[in-house]
PDB file of C-alpha atoms in Angstrom:
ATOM      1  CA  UNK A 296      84.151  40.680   6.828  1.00 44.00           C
ATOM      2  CA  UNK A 297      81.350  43.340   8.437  1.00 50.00           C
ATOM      3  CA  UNK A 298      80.786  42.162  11.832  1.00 51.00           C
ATOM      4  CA  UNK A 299      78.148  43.786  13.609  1.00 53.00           C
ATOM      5  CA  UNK A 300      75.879  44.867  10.738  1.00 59.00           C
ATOM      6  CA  UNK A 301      71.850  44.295  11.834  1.00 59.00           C
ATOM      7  CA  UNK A 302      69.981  41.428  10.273  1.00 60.00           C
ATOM      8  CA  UNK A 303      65.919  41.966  10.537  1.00 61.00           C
ATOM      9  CA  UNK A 304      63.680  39.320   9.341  1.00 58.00           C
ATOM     10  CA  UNK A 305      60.059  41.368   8.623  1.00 60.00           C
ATOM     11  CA  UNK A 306      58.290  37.981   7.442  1.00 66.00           C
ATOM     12  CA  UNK A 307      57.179  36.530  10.703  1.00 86.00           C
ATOM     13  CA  UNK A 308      53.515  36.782   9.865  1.00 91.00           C
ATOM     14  CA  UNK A 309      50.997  34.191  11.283  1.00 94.00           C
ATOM     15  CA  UNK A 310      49.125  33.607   8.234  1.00 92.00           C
ATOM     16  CA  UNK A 311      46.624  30.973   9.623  1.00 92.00           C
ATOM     17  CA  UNK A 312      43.070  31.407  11.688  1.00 94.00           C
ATOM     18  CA  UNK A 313      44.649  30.177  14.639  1.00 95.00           C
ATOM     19  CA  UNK A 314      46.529  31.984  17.915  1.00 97.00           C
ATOM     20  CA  UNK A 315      50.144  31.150  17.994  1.00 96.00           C
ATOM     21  CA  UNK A 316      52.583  31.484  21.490  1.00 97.00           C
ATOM     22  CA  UNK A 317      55.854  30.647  21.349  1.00 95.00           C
ATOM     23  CA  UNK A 318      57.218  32.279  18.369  1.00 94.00           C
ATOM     24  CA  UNK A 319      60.827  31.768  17.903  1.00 92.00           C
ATOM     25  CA  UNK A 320      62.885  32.478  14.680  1.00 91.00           C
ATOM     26  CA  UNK A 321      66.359  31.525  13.715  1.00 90.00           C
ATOM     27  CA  UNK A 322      68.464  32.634  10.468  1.00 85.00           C
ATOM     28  CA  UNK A 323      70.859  30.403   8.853  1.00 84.00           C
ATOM     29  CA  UNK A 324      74.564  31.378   9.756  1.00 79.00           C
ATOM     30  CA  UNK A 325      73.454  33.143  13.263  1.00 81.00           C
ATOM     31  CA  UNK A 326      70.991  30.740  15.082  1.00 85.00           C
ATOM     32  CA  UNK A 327      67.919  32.165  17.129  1.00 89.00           C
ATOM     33  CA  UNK A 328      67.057  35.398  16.789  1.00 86.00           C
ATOM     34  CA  UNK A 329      65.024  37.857  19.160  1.00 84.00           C
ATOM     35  CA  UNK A 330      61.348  38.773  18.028  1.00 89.00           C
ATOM     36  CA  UNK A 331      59.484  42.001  19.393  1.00 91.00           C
ATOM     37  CA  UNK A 332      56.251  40.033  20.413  1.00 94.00           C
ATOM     38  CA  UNK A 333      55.915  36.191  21.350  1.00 95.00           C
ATOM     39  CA  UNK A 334      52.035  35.737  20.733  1.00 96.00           C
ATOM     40  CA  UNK A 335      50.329  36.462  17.372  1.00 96.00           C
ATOM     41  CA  UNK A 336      46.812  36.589  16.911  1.00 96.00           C
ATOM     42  CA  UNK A 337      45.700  35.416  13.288  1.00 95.00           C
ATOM     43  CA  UNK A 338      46.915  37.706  10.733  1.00 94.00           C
ATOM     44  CA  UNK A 339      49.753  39.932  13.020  1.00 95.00           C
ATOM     45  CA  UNK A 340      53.269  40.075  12.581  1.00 92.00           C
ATOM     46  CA  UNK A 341      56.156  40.723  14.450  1.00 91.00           C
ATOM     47  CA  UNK A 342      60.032  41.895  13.286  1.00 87.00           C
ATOM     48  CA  UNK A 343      62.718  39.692  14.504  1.00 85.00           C
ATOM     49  CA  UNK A 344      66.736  40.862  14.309  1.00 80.00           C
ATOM     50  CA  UNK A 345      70.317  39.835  14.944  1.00 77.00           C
ATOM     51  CA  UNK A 346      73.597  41.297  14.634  1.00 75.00           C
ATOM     52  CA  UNK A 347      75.857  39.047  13.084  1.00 73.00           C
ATOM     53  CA  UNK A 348      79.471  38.990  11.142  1.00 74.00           C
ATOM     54  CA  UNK A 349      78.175  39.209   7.099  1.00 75.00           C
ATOM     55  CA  UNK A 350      80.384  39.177   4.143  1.00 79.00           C
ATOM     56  CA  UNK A 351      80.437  41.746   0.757  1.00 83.00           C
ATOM     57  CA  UNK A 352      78.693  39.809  -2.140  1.00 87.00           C
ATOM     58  CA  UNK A 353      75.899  37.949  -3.105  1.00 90.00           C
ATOM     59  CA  UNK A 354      74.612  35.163  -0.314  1.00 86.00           C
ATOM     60  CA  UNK A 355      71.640  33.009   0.353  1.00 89.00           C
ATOM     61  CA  UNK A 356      70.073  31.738   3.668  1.00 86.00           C
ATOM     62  CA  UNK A 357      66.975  30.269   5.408  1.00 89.00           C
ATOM     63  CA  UNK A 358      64.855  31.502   7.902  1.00 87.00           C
ATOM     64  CA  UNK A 359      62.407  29.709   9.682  1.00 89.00           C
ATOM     65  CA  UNK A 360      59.788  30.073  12.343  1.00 92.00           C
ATOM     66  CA  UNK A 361      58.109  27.384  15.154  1.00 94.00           C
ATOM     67  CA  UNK A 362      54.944  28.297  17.447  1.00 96.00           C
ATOM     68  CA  UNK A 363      53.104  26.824  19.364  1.00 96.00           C
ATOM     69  CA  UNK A 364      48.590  26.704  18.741  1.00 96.00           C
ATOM     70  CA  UNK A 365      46.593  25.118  21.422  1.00 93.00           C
ATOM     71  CA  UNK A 366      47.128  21.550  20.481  1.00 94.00           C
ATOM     72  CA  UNK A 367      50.502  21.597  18.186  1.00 96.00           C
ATOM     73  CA  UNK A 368      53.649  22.845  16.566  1.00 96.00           C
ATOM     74  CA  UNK A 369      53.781  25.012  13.599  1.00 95.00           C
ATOM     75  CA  UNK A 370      56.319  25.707  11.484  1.00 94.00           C
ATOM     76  CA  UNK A 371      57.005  27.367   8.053  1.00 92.00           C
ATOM     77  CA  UNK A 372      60.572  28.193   6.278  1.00 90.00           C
ATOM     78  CA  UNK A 373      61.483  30.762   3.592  1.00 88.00           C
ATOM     79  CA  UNK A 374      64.785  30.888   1.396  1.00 90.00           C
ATOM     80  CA  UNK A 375      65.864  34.283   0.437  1.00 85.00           C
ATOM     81  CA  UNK A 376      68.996  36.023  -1.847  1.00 86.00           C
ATOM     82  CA  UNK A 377      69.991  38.838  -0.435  1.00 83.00           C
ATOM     83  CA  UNK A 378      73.341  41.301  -1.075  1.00 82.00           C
ATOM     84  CA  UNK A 379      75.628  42.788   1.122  1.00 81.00           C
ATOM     85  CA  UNK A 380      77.437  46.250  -0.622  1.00 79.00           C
ATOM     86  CA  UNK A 381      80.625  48.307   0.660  1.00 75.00           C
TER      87      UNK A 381
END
């Protein structure tokens, strides 16, 4: 067990024609995480991290994103592997 190692999600893209307020993310295993901006105009990103206790091996989780356009909730969800070396 690694506690304390940084987890940043780089994916948090809004990927429609429409602003977006509102943006949270949240990892499997740690819960919500912090993102750098709240508001994304169509086509911007933003990097969202959390430290969290991580094991040595091979793992899966899911992240997943909500905001907010004018008139309803989005949301979109991404499974990932991922490794964790000594």
């Amino acid at each position: 067990n690694e506690s304390g190692i940084e987890m940043t999600l780089q994916a948090v893209t809004n990927d429609g024609d429409e602003y977006l307020w509102g943006v949270y993310a949240y990892l499997e295993g740690i819960g919500p995480v912090s993102c750098e901006d709240r508001q994304l105009d169509a086509g911007e990103s933003t990097t969202c991290g959390a430290s969290g206790p991580v094991w040595i091996g091979e793992h899966e989780a899911t992240a997943w994103a909500t905001a907010w356009t004018i008139d309803r909730m989005v949301e979109s969800f991404v499974t990932a592997g991922y490794l964790v070396t000594p």
